[in-house]
XYZ file of C-alpha atoms in Angstrom:
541
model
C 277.762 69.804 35.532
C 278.108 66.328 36.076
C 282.167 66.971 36.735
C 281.966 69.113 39.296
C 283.051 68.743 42.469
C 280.337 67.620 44.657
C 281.112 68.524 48.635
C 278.735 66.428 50.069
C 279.977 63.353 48.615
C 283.634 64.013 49.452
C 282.558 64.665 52.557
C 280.912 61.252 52.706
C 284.280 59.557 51.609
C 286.034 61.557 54.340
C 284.242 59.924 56.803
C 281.422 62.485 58.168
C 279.217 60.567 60.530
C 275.919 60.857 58.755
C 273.008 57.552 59.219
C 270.007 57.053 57.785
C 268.395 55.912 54.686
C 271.073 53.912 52.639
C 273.573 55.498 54.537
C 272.638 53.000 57.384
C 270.679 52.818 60.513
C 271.111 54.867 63.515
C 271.964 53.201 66.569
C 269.327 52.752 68.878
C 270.756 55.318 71.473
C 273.381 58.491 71.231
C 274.713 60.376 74.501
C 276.108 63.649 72.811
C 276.195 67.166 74.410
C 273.356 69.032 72.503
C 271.041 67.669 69.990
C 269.878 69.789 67.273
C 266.098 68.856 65.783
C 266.277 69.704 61.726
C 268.999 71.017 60.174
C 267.949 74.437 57.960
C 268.872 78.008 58.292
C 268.906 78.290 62.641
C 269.883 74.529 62.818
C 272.983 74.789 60.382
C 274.452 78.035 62.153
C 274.013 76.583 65.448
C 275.475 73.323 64.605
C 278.619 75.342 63.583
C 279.101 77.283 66.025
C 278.306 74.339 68.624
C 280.599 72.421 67.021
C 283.313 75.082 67.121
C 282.704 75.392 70.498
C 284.341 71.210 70.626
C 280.918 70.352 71.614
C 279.340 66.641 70.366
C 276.590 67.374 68.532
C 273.725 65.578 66.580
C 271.750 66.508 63.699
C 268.043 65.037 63.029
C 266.670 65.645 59.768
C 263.417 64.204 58.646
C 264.101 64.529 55.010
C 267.007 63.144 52.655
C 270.487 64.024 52.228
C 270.416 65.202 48.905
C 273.432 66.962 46.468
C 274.941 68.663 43.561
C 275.016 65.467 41.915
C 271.056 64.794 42.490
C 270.457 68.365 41.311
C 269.234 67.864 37.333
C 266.713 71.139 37.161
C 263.803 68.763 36.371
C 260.607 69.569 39.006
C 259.664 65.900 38.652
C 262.442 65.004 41.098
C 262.959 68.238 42.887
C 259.616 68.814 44.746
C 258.983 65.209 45.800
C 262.551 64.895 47.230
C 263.045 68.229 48.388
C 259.821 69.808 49.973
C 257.369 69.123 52.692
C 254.584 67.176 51.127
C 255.934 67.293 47.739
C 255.910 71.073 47.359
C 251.897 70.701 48.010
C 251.148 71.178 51.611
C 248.600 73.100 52.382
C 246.937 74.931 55.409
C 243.790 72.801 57.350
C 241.150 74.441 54.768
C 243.285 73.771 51.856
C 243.209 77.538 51.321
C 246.600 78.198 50.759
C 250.042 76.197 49.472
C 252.849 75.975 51.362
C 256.451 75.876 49.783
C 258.849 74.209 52.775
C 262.015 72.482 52.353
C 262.017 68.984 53.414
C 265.732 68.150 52.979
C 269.658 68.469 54.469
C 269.572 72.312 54.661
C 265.996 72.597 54.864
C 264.164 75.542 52.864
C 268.007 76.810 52.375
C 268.872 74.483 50.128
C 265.461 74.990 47.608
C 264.944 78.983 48.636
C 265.255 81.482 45.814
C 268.794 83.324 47.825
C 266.814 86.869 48.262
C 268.767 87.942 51.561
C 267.259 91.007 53.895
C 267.906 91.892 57.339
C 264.851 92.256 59.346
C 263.389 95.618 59.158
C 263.521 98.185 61.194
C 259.750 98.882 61.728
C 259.277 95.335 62.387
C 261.993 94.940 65.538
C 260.331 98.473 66.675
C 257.238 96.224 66.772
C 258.983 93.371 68.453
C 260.238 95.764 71.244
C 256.856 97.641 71.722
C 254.534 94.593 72.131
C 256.188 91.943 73.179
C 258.862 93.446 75.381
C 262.267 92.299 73.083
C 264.138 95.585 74.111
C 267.575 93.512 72.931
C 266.268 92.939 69.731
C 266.907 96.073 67.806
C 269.092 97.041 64.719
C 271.954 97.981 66.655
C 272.429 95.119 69.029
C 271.743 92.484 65.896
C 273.668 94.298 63.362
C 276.876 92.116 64.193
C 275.227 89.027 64.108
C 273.533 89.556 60.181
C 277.205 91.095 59.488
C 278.764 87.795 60.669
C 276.238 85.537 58.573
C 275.975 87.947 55.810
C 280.367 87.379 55.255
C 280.234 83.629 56.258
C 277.457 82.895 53.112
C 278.311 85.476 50.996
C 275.325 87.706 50.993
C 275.862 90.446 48.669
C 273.856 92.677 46.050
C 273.289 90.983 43.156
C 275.420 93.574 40.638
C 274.676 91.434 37.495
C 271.732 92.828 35.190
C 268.437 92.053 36.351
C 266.841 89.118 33.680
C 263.809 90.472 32.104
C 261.389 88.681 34.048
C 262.860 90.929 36.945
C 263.921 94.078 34.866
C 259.810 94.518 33.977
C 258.936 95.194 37.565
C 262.000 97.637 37.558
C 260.744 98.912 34.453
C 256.810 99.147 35.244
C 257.852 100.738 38.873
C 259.844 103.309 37.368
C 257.115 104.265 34.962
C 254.905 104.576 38.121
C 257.817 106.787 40.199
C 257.860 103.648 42.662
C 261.303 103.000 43.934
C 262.634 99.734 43.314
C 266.164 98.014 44.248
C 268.223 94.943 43.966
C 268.133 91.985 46.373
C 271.451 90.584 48.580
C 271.796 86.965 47.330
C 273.551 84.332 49.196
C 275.641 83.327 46.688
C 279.330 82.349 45.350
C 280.239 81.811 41.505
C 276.306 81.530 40.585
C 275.853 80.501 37.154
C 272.566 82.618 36.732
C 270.994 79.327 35.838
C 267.433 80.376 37.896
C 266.699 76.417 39.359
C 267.789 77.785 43.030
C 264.352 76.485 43.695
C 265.449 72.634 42.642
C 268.357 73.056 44.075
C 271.604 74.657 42.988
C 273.742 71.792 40.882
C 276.275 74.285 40.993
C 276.913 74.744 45.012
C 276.609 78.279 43.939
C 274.068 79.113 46.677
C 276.016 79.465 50.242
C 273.092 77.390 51.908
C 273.743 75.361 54.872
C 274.164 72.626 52.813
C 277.117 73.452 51.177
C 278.387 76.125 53.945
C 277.590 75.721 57.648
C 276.902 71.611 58.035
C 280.003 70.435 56.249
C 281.940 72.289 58.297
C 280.150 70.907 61.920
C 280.323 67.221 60.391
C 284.559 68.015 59.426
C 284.105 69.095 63.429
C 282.999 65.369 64.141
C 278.902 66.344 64.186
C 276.615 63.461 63.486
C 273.938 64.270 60.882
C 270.843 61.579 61.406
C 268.564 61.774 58.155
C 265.622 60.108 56.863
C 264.791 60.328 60.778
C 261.401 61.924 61.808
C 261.592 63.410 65.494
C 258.626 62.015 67.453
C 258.770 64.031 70.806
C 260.970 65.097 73.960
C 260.732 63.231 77.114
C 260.062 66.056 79.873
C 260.264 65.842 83.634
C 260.877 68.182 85.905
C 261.255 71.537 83.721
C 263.924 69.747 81.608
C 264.432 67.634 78.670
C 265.314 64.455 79.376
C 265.679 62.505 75.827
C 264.555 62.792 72.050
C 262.578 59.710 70.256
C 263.005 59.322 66.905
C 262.257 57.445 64.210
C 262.842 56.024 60.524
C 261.165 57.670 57.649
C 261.158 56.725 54.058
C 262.453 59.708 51.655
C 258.842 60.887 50.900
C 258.301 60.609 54.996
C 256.444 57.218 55.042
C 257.310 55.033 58.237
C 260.650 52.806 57.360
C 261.829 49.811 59.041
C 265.409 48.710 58.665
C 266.675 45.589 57.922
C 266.979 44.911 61.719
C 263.503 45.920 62.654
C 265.034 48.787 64.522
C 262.814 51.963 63.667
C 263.155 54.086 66.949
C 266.596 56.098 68.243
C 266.462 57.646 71.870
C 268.914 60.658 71.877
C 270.126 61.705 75.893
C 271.699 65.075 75.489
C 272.501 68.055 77.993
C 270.656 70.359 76.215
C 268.373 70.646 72.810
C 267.790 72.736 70.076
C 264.523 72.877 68.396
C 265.088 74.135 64.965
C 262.713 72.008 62.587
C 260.740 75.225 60.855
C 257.896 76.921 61.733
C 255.122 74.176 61.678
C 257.157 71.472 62.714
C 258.746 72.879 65.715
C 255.266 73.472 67.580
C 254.189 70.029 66.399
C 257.305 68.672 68.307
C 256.324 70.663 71.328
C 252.719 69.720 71.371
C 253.434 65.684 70.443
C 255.598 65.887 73.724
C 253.204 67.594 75.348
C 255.224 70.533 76.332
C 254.061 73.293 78.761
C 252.103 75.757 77.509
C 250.160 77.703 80.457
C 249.357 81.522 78.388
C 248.290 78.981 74.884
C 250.814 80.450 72.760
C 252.098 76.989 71.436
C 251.448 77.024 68.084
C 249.623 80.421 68.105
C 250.335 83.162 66.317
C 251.771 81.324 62.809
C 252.367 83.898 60.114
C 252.868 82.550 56.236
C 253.220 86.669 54.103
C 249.923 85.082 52.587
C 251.060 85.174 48.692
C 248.886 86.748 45.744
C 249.658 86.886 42.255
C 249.183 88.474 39.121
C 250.465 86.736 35.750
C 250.859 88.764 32.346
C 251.841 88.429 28.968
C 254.425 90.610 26.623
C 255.088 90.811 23.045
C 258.331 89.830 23.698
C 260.423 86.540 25.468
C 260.557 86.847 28.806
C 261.520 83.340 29.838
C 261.258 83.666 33.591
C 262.662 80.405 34.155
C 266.076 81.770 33.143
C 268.254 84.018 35.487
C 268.615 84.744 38.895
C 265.375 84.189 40.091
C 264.831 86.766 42.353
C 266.862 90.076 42.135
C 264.782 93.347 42.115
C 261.745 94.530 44.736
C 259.615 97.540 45.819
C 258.904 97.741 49.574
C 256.430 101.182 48.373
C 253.915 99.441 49.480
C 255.125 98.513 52.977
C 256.709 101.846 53.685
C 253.098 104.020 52.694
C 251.492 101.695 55.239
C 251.648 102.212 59.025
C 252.797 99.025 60.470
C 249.255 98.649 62.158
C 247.675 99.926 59.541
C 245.950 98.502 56.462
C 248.029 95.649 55.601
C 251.212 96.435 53.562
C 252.909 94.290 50.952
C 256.187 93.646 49.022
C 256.496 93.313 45.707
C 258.852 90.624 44.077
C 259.386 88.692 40.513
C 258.989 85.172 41.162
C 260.870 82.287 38.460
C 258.205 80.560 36.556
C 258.774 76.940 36.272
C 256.566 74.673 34.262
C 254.795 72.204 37.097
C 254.755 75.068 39.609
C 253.158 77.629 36.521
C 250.573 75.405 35.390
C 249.438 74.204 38.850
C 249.079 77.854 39.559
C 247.488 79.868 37.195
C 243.657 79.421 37.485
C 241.186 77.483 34.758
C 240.566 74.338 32.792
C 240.751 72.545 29.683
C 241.063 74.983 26.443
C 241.368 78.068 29.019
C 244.733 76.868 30.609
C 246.001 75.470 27.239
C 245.357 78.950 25.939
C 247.519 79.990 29.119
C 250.109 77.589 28.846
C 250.876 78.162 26.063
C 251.639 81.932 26.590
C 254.333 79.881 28.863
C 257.457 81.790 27.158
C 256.061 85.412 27.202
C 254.417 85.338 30.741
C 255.679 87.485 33.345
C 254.240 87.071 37.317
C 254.810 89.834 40.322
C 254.387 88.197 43.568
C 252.949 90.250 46.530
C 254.307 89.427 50.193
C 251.947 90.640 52.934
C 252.868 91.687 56.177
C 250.695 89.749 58.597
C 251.139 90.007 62.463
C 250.652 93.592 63.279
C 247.249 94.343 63.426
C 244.414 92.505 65.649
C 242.432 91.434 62.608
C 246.105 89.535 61.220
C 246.716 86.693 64.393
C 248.156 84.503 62.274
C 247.182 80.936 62.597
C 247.307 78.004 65.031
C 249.453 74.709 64.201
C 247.265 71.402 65.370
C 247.673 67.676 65.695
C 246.065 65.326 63.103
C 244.625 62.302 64.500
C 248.096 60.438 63.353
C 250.267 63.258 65.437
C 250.843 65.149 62.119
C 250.733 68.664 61.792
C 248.932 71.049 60.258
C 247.790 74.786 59.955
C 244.315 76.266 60.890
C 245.196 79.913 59.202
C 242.064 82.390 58.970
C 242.142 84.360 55.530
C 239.861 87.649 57.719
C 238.635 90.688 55.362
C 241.263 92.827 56.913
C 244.280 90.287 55.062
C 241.273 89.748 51.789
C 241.767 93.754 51.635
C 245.277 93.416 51.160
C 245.024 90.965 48.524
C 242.974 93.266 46.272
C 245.068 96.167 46.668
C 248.179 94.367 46.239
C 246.621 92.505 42.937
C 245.535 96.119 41.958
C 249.371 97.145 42.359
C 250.289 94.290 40.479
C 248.618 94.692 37.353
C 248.990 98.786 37.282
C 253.000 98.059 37.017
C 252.739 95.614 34.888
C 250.372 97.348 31.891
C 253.075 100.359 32.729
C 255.823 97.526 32.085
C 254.204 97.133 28.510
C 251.963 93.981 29.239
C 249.702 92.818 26.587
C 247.373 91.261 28.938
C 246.899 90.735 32.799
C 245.084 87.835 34.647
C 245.055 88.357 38.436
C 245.384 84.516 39.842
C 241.545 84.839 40.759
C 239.466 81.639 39.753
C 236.743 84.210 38.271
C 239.137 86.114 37.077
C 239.723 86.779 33.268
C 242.680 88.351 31.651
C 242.403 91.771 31.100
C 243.626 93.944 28.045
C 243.848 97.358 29.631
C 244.109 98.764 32.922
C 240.866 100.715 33.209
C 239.192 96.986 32.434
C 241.737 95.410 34.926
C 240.789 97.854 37.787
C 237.224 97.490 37.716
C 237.163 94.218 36.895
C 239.363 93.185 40.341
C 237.566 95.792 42.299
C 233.897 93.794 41.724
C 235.780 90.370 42.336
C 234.946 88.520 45.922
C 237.855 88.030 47.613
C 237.310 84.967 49.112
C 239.215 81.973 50.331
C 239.692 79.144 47.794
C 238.846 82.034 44.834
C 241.558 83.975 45.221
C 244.995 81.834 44.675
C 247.022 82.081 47.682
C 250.758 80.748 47.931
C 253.145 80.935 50.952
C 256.802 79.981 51.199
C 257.702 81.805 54.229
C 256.104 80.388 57.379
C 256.937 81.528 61.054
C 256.175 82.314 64.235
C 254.495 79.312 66.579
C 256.987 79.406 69.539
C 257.139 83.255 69.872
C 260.014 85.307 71.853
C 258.552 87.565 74.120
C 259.954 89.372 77.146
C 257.564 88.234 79.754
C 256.362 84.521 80.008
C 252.819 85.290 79.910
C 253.762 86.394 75.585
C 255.234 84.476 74.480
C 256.487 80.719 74.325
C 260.150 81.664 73.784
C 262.787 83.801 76.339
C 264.983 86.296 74.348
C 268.131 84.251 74.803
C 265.972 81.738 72.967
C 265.318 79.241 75.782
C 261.514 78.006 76.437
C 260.416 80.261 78.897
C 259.412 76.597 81.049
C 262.206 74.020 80.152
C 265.325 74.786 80.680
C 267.382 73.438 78.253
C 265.713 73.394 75.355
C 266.137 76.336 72.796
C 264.162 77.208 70.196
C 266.661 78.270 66.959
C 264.528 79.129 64.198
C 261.797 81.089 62.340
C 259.030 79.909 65.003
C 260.530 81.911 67.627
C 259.097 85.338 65.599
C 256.402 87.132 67.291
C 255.101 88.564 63.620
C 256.172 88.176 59.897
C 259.203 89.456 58.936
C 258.095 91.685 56.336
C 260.856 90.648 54.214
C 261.965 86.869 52.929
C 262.854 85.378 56.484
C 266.251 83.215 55.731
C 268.340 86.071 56.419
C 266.769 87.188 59.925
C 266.544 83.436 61.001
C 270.377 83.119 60.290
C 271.294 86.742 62.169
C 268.981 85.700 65.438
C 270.587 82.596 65.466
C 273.455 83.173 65.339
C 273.359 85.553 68.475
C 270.997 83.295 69.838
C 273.776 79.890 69.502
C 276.663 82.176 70.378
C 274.779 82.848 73.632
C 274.111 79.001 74.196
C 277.584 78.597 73.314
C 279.113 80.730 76.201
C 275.934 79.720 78.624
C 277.603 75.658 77.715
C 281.413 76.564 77.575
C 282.015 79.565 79.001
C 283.655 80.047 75.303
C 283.572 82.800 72.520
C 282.663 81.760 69.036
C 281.806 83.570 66.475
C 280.974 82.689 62.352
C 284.005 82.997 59.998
């Protein structure tokens, strides 16, 4: 692997205009046109097409600028280089885990590739409550047709691996439909680290796809640079602070003492992930007069359920994610009892052990089950029902941010029924045993025992394991300014030229993984802010 060509690195030798870290400092003030905050799945489409457009443009990332060649599969290196927090944040009651990427390309570059657009019954949802009559399948089916040919998003036609083929299996045995998940992905090697990142430059994320081609444009990529807060006056923007951050985000000082850079730009794009982005806003004290800032923060709270087979089932190997059941969404009304999806995570040894519940000779029992173990992942659909509000992003003392979430009964419901779903498809799969990722949980031998056993169970906060790598909402679109924080075209409904490019701007969950619907929106969104800028037509290619 070490031979292959690495695109970043050419790039580098090219002559890309990238700063921070030991790339070297960034000056202490840039003029450009627009100035993009982050540089994931909204940032890295809008850069391009911005860029295109023969706009300057600036890039400021808060985490590394990492590559092919840093990519070794090892989880040592991976999560404390690549994720907020080292893979371990965690929501203000330390209730739930939250997977984001902290890195050039954001969660695209660590993500897992499973590609959907956003559903139907969700943008019926969108339109209904929060007047978004433009956002329907229709109008955004260009816009995911664009993205879905510029990275490559296709059905994954290999075989499933078996870590995947047992939930295919076990559904069929059930007569629940199951399918294959779109992957954004070119030559993959089926190696499965997609969650290290891909040493390959196999995944199309915007690190290998949609930045490159801005910086060959004559972008400027700032990294290692943590964005402080706008300057307002007047209903406008009026400059970005930023500053130097070590790799892990500890405050850096360069060898000239300069830490700070103040960007002046003609308009903004706020694209720094759910989480972040409303931390911006509220460190710059940003309008806010309906409190929706930060409000209304969805995560698809995570449960699991981990079994063991007679035979290998290696789930580190593979594609990681490649088959799922949406039965369980589409028997649900929308504002209903909560609905779920069901997926086959990869099962990696740090992220395994620091998982699965228990101590001492209980997890070495576990662990060592390591090679056989097979774990179905349950998405749920919050955001659609009054007792599901999501959470609220806050300010630390320090400025950080963090997220108040509320685990209610209504979402605890879901959990059981999903972990009952769970474990019924996989004892139909053939499982051995079945240990719903319950802290009084104990693995279970059949499902009779399984099903009673869960249905006594408290689900409670802190007991039941809880996982997230799909946070959003936080600067919601809505129609009307008194819903939401966001316009339609994507512009905050109270500054004027600052848009909002990511997965904050969604008014619920997705109901599916997000990276796909963050790259369709904005990419209508950016070609919008192109034309608003220009007066130009640009489109992804």
């Amino acid at each position: 692997m070490s031979q292959l060509q690495d695109p970043i690195r050419d790039g580098l030798q090219r002559g890309w205009k990238v700063l921070g870290g030991a790339l070297g400092p960034a000056p202490a003030k840039i003029v450009c046109d627009v100035a993009i905050v982050g540089s994931g799945a909204g940032a890295g489409v809008t850069a391009e097409l911005l860029a295109k457009a023969g706009l300057s443009v600036v890039m400021v990332e808060e985490g590394p600028l990492k590559s092919s060649s840093d990519f070794n599969q090892k989880e040592s290196e991976a999560y404390p280089q690549l994720y907020q927090e080292s893979a371990a944040r965690k929501t203000e009651d330390k209730a739930i885990n939250i997977l984001q990427g902290r890195c050039v390309g954001g969660s695209t570059t660590v993500n897992w590739t499973s590609s959907f657009r956003t559903p139907a019954a969700t943008l019926k949802y969108w339109q209904d409550e929060f007047g978004l009559a433009d956002y329907n399948v229709k109008a955004l089916a260009p816009y995911f047709a664009q993205a879905e040919k510029r990275l490559n998003i296709l059905p994954w036609l290999t075989a499933p691996n078996e870590n995947n083929d047992l939930l295919r299996r076990g559904a069929a045995k059930l007569n629940i439909q199951a399918a294959a998940i779109s992957r954004n992905v070119k030559g993959c090697w089926n190696l499965g680290s997609c969650g290290l990142g891909c040493p390959t430059n196999a995944k199309q994320s915007m690190l290998v796809t949609t930045i490159p081609a801005a910086l060959d444009l004559g972008a400027q990529l700032l990294t290692e640079m943590q964005v402080e807060r706008f300057e307002l006056a007047n209903g406008k923007v009026t400059a970005l602070y930023c500053k130097n951050v070590m790799p892990n985000g500890a405050p850096a000082q360069t060898e000239r003492g300069q830490t700070a850079t103040k960007i002046i730009a003609k308009h903004y794009v706020l694209a720094g992930g759910a989480i972040n982005s409303p931390a911006v806003l509220l460190r710059s004290g940003a309008p806010d007069p309906h409190g929706w800032l930060g409000a209304r923060t969805f995560l698809h709270p995570v449960v699991m359920s981990s079994a063991v087979f007679s035979q290998k089932v290696e789930a580190w190997n593979g594609a990681p994610q490649t088959i799922y059941t949406d039965h369980f969404l589409n028997t649900q009304a929308i504002d209903g009892p909560i609905g779920y999806k069901l997926e086959a995570p990869p099962l990696h040894p740090v992220i395994f052990a620091s998982t699965v519940p228990g101590m001492g000779q209980s997890q070495r029992d576990l662990l060592k089950t390591f090679p056989n173990n097979h774990t179905l992942l349950a998405l749920l659909r919050d955001g659609f029902h009054e007792q599901s509000r999501g959470g609220q992003v806050r300010l630390r003392g320090d400025g950080s941010a963090v997220l108040a979430y509320p685990l209610t009964d209504y979402v605890m419901d879901g959990a059981r029924r999903a972990l009952l779903s769970m474990m019924e498809i996989q004892f139909a799969a053939g499982a051995l045993q079945v240990l719903p990722l319950h802290e009084m949980a104990q693995s279970y031998t059949t499902w009779p025992q399984a099903r009673d056993a869960v249905n006594a169970l408290p689900m409670k906060p802190m007991l039941t394991k809880m996982v997230s790598a799909h946070v959003m909402g936080g600067c919601g679109l809505a129609g009307q300014e008194k819903l939401g924080v966001t316009r339609p075209d994507g512009v905050h409904w109270q500054l004027e030229n600052l848009s909002i490019h990511d997965g904050s701007i969604f008014p619920t969950s997705i109901g599916a993984n997000p990276q796909l619907s963050v790259y369709g929106t904005a990419n209508r969104l950016a070609q919008g802010l192109v034309s608003k800028l220009t007066g130009r037509a640009v489109a992804l290619a």
